CSV table of C-alpha atoms and ligand atoms in Angstrom, one decimal:
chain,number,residue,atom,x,y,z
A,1,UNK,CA,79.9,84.4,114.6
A,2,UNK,CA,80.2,81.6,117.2
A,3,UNK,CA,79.3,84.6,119.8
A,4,UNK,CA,76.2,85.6,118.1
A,5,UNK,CA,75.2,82.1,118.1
A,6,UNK,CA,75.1,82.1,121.8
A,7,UNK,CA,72.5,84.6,122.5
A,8,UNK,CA,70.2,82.0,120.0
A,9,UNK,CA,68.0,79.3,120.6
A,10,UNK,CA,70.7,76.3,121.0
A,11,UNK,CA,68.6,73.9,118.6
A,12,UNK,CA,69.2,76.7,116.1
A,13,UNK,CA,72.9,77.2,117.2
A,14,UNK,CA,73.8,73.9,116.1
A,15,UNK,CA,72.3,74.1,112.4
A,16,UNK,CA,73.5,77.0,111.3
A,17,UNK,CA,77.1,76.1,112.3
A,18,UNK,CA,76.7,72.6,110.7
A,19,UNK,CA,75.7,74.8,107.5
A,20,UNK,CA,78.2,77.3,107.6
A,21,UNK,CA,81.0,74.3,107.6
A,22,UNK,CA,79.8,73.1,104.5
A,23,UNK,CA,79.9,76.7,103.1
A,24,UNK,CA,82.0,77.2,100.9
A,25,UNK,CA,83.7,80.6,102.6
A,26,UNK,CA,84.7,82.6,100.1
A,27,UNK,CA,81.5,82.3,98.3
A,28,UNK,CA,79.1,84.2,101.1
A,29,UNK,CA,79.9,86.6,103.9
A,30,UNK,CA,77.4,87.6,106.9
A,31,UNK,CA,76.6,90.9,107.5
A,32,UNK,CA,77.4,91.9,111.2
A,33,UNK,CA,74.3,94.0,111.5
A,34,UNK,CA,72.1,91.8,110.0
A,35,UNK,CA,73.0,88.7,109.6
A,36,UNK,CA,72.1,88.1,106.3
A,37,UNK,CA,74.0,85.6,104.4
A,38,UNK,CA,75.0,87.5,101.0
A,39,UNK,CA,76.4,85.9,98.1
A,40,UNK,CA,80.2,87.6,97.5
A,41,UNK,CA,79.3,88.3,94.1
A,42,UNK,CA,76.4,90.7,94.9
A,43,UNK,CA,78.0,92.1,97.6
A,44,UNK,CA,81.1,93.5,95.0
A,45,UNK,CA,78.5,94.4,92.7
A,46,UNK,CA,77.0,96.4,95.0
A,47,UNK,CA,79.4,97.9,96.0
A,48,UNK,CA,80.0,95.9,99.5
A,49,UNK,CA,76.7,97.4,100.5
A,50,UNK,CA,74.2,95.0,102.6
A,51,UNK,CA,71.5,93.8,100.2
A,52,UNK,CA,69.2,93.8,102.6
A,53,UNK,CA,70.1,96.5,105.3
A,54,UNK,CA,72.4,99.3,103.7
A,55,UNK,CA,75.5,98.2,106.1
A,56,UNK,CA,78.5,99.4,104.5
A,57,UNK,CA,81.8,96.5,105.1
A,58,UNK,CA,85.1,98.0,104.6
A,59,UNK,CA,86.5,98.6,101.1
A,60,UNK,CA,90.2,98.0,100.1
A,61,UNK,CA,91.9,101.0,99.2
A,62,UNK,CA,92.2,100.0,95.4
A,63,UNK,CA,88.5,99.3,95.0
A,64,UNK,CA,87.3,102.7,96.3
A,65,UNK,CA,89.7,104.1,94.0
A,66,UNK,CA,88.1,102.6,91.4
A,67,UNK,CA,84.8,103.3,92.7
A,68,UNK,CA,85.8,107.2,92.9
A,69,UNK,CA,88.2,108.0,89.9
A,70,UNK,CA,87.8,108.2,86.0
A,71,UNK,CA,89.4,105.1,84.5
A,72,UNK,CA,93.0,105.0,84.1
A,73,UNK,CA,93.6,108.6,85.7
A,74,UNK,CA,95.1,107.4,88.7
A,75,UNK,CA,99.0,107.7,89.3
A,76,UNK,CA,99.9,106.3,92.6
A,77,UNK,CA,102.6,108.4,94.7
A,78,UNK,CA,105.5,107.2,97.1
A,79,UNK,CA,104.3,103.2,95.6
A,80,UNK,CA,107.7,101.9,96.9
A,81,UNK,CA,108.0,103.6,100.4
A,82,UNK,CA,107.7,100.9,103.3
A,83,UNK,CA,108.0,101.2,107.3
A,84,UNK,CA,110.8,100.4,109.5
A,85,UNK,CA,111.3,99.2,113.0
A,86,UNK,CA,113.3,101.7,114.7
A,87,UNK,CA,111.9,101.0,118.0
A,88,UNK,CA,112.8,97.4,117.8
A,89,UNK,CA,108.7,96.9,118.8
A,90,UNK,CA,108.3,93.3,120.4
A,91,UNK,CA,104.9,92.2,121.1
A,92,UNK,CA,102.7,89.6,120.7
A,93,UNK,CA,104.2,89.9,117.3
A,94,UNK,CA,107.1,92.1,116.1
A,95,UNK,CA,106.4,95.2,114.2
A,96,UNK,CA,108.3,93.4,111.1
A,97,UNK,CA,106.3,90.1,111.0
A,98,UNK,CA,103.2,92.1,111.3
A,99,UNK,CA,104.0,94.6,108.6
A,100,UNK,CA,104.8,91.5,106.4
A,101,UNK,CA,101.7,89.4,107.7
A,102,UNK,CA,99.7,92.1,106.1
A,103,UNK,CA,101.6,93.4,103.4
A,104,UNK,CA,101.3,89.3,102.1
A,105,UNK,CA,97.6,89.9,102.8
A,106,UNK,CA,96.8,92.8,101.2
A,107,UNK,CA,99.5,93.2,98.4
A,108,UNK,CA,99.9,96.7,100.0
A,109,UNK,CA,103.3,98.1,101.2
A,110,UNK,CA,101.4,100.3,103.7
A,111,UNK,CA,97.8,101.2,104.9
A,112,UNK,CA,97.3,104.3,102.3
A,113,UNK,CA,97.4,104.5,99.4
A,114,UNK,CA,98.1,108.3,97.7
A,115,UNK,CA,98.3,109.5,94.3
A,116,UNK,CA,97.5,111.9,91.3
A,117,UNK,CA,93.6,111.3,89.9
A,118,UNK,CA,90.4,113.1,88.0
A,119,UNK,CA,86.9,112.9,89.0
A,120,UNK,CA,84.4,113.1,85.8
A,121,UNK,CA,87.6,115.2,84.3
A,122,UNK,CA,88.3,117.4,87.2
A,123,UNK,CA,91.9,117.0,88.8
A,124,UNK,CA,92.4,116.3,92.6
A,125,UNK,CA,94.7,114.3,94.7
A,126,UNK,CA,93.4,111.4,96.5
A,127,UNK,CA,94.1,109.2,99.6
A,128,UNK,CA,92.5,106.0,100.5
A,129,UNK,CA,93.7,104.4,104.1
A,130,UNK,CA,92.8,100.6,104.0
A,131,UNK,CA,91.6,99.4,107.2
A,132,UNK,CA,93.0,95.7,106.9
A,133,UNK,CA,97.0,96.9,107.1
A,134,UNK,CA,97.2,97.2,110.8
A,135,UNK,CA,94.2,98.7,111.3
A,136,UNK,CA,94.8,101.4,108.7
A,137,UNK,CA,96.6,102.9,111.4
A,138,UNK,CA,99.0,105.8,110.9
A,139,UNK,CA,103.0,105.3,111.0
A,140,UNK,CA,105.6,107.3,109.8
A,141,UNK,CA,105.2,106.0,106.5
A,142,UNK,CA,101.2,106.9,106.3
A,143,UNK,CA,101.7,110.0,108.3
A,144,UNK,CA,105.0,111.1,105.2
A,145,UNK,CA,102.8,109.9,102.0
A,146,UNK,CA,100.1,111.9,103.2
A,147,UNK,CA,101.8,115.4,103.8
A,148,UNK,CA,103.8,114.6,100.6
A,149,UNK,CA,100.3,114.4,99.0
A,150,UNK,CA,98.7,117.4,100.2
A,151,UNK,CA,102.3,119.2,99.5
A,152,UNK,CA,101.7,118.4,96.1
A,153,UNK,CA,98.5,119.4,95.9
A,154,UNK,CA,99.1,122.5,98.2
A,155,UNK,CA,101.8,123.2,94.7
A,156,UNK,CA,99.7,122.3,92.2
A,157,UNK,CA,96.5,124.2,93.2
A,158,UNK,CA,94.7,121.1,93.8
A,159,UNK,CA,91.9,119.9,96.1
A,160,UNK,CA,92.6,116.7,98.3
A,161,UNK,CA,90.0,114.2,99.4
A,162,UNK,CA,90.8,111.7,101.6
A,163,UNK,CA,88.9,108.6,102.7
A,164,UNK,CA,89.6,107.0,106.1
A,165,UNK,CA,89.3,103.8,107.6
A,166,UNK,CA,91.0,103.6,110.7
A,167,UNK,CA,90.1,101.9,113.5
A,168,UNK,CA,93.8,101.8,114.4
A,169,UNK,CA,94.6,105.6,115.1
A,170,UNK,CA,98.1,106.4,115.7
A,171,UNK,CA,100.3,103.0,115.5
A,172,UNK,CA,101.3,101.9,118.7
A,173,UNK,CA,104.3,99.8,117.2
A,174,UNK,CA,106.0,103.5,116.4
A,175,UNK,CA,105.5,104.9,119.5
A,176,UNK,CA,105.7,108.8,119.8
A,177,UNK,CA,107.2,108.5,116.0
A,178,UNK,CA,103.2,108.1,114.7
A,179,UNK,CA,102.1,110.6,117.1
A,180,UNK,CA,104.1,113.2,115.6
A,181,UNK,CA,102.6,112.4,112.4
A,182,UNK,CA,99.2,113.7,113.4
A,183,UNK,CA,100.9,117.3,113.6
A,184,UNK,CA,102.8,116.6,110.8
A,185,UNK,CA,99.9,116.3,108.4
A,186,UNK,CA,98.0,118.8,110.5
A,187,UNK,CA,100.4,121.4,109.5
A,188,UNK,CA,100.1,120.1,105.8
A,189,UNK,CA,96.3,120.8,105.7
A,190,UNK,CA,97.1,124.2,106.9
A,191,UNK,CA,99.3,125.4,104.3
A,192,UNK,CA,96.9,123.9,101.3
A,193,UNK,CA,94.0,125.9,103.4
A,194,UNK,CA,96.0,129.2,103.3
A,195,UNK,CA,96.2,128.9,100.0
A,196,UNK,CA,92.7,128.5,99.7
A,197,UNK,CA,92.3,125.5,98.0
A,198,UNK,CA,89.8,122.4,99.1
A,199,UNK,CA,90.2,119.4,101.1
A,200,UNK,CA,87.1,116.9,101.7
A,201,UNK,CA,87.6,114.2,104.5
A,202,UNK,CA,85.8,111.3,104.0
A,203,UNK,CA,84.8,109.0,107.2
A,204,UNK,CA,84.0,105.5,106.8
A,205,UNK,CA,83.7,102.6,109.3
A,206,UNK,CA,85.7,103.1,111.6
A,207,UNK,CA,87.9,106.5,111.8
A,208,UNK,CA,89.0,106.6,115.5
A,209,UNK,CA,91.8,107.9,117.8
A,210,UNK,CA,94.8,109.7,116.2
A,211,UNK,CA,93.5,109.5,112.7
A,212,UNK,CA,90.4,111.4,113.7
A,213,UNK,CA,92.1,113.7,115.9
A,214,UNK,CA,94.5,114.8,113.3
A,215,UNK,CA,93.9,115.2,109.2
A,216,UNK,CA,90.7,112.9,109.5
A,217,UNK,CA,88.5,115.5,111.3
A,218,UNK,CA,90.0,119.1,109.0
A,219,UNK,CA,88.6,118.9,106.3
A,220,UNK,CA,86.7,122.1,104.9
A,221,UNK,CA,83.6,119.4,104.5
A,222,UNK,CA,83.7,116.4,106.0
A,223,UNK,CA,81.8,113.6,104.8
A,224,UNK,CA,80.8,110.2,106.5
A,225,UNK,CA,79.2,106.9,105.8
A,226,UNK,CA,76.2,105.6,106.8
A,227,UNK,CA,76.5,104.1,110.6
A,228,UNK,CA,80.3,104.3,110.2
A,229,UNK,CA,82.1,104.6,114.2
A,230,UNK,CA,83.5,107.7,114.4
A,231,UNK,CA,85.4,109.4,117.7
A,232,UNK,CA,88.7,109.6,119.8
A,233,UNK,CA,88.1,106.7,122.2
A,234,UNK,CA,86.1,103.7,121.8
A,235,UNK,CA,82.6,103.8,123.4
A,236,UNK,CA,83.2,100.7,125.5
A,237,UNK,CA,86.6,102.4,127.0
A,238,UNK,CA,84.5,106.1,127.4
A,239,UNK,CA,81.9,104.0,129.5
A,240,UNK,CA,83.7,102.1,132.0
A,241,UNK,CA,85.2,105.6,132.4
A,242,UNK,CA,82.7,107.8,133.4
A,243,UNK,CA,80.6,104.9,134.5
A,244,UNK,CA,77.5,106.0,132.6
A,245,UNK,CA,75.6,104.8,129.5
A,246,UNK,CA,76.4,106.5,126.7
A,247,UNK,CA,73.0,107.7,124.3
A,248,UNK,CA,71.8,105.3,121.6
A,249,UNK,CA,73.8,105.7,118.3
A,250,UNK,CA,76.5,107.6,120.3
A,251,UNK,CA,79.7,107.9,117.9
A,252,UNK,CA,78.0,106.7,114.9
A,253,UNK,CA,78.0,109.1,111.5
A,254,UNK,CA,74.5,110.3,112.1
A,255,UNK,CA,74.9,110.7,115.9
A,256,UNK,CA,78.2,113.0,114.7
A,257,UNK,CA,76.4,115.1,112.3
A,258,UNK,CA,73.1,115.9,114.5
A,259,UNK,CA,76.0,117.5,117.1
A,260,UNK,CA,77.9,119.2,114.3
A,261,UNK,CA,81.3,116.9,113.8
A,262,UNK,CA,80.0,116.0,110.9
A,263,UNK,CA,78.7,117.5,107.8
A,264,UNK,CA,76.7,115.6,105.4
A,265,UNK,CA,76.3,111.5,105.6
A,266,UNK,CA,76.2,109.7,102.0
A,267,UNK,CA,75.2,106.3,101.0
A,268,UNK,CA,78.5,105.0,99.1
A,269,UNK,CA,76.6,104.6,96.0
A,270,UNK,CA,75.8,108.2,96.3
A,271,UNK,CA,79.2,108.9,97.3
A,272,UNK,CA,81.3,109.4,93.9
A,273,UNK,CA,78.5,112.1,92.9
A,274,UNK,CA,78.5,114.2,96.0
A,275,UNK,CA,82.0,114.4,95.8
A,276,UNK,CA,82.4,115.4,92.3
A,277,UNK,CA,79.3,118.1,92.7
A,278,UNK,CA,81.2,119.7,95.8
A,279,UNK,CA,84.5,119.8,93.5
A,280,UNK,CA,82.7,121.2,91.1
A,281,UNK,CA,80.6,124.3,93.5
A,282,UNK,CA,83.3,124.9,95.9
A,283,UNK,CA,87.0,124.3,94.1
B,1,ZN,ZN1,72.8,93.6,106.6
């Protein structure tokens, strides 16, 4: 915020942050795209969705279960099953205060959450990353519950979706551990496709690195959000690399469909009904 004040007028600059400290903060959030100060409230109601300019903000993992299953179907999987620190990881902070910091945060135990659902009476299995635990970055942990999930469903004849948020990729604080996860679910998804059954990825803001180069970027349809980041390596990093400038909208969902990543981008509140009509033409 105090960044984007910069690039305004400096009379300006110095009323808006004299309002926003007498803002109450947990009763108004600013949209990064467009500014506009939106009043909690209508922002839940609709469904985190700008009011004014269709940006879509994260969504915790329990809400967009909500949002996508029929009431009281959903039976979570592996609830109790945590991360440890076998590499010892020291950095700024250790893995273990950082899994806590965000476990106190969130009330999650890891960022996915996995389970057992219907949609409008049709069984599937669902996964929902949550981009605020690390980054919804994938560990051992995220990297098990989701093979264990698509095993189930690969045993049960069941399609899997899968929403992702992660702008974290493979966790760095597990070392080659969470890289090995991105084969391990890999292999997962193939089994439940040679047994013909359905798995939709969903993409929201942002699915990079080794969550997109792994599970995130199989599915037999993959769906994204509007405007949601979507690659392998940032575009900043990609630029000072090849020392060029990239195209306009370059990694974002509609960039990625027009070139063919991508198969169909959904408003979230269209969402829930363009999943449940491709369960219901293609499973
Ligand atoms: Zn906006």
């Amino acid at each position: 915020m105090v960044n984007m004040a910069l690039f305004g007028k400096p009379k300006y600059t110095i009323v808006r942050v004299a309002k926003k400290k007498d803002m109450p903060a947990d009763l108004w959030t600013r949209c990064p795209d467009c500014a506009q100060l939106i009043y909690n409230k209508a922002l839940e109601e609709n469904l985190r969705v700008c009011v004014k300019c269709n940006y879509h903000f994260t969504m915790s993992a329990w809400d967009r279960i909500k949002s996508l299953t029929d009431e009281n179907t959903f039976t979570e999987m592996d609830a109790d099953m945590h991360s440890v620190d076998v590499l010892k990881f020291k950095g700024v902070k250790s893995y273990l205060d950082k899994i806590r910091e965000d476990s106190i945060a969130t009330s999650l135990k890891e960022a996915i959450v996995t389970g057992k659902s219907k949609m409008d009476g049709k069984p599937l299995i669902l996964g929902v990353t949550d981009s605020r635990f690390i980054m919804g970055s994938m560990g051992s942990v995220v990297g098990e519950k989701i093979t264990r999930a698509i095993e189930l469903a690969t045993k049960e004849k069941l399609p899997v979706i899968i929403v992702s948020g992660s702008g974290g990729g493979a966790r760095m604080y597990e070392g080659i551990l969470s890289l090995m996860q991105m084969a391990k679910t890999s292999a997962a998804i193939a089994r439940h496709n040679e047994a013909g059954l359905l798995f939709i990825s969903v993409l929201t803001n942002p699915t990079m690195a080794g969550v997109m180069a792994s599970f995130a970027s199989l599915g037999d349809i993959i769906v994204a959000e509007p405007k949601a980041l979507i690659g392998f390596t940032g575009p900043r990093v990609i630029e000072q690399t090849i020392h060029k400038k990239l195209p306009e909208g370059f990694q974002r969902s509609e960039f990625m469909m027009e070139h063919g990543m991508i198969d169909i981008v959904v408003h979230r509140k269209q969402l829930r009904e363009t999943l449940n009509r491709l369960l219901g033409y293609l499973n």
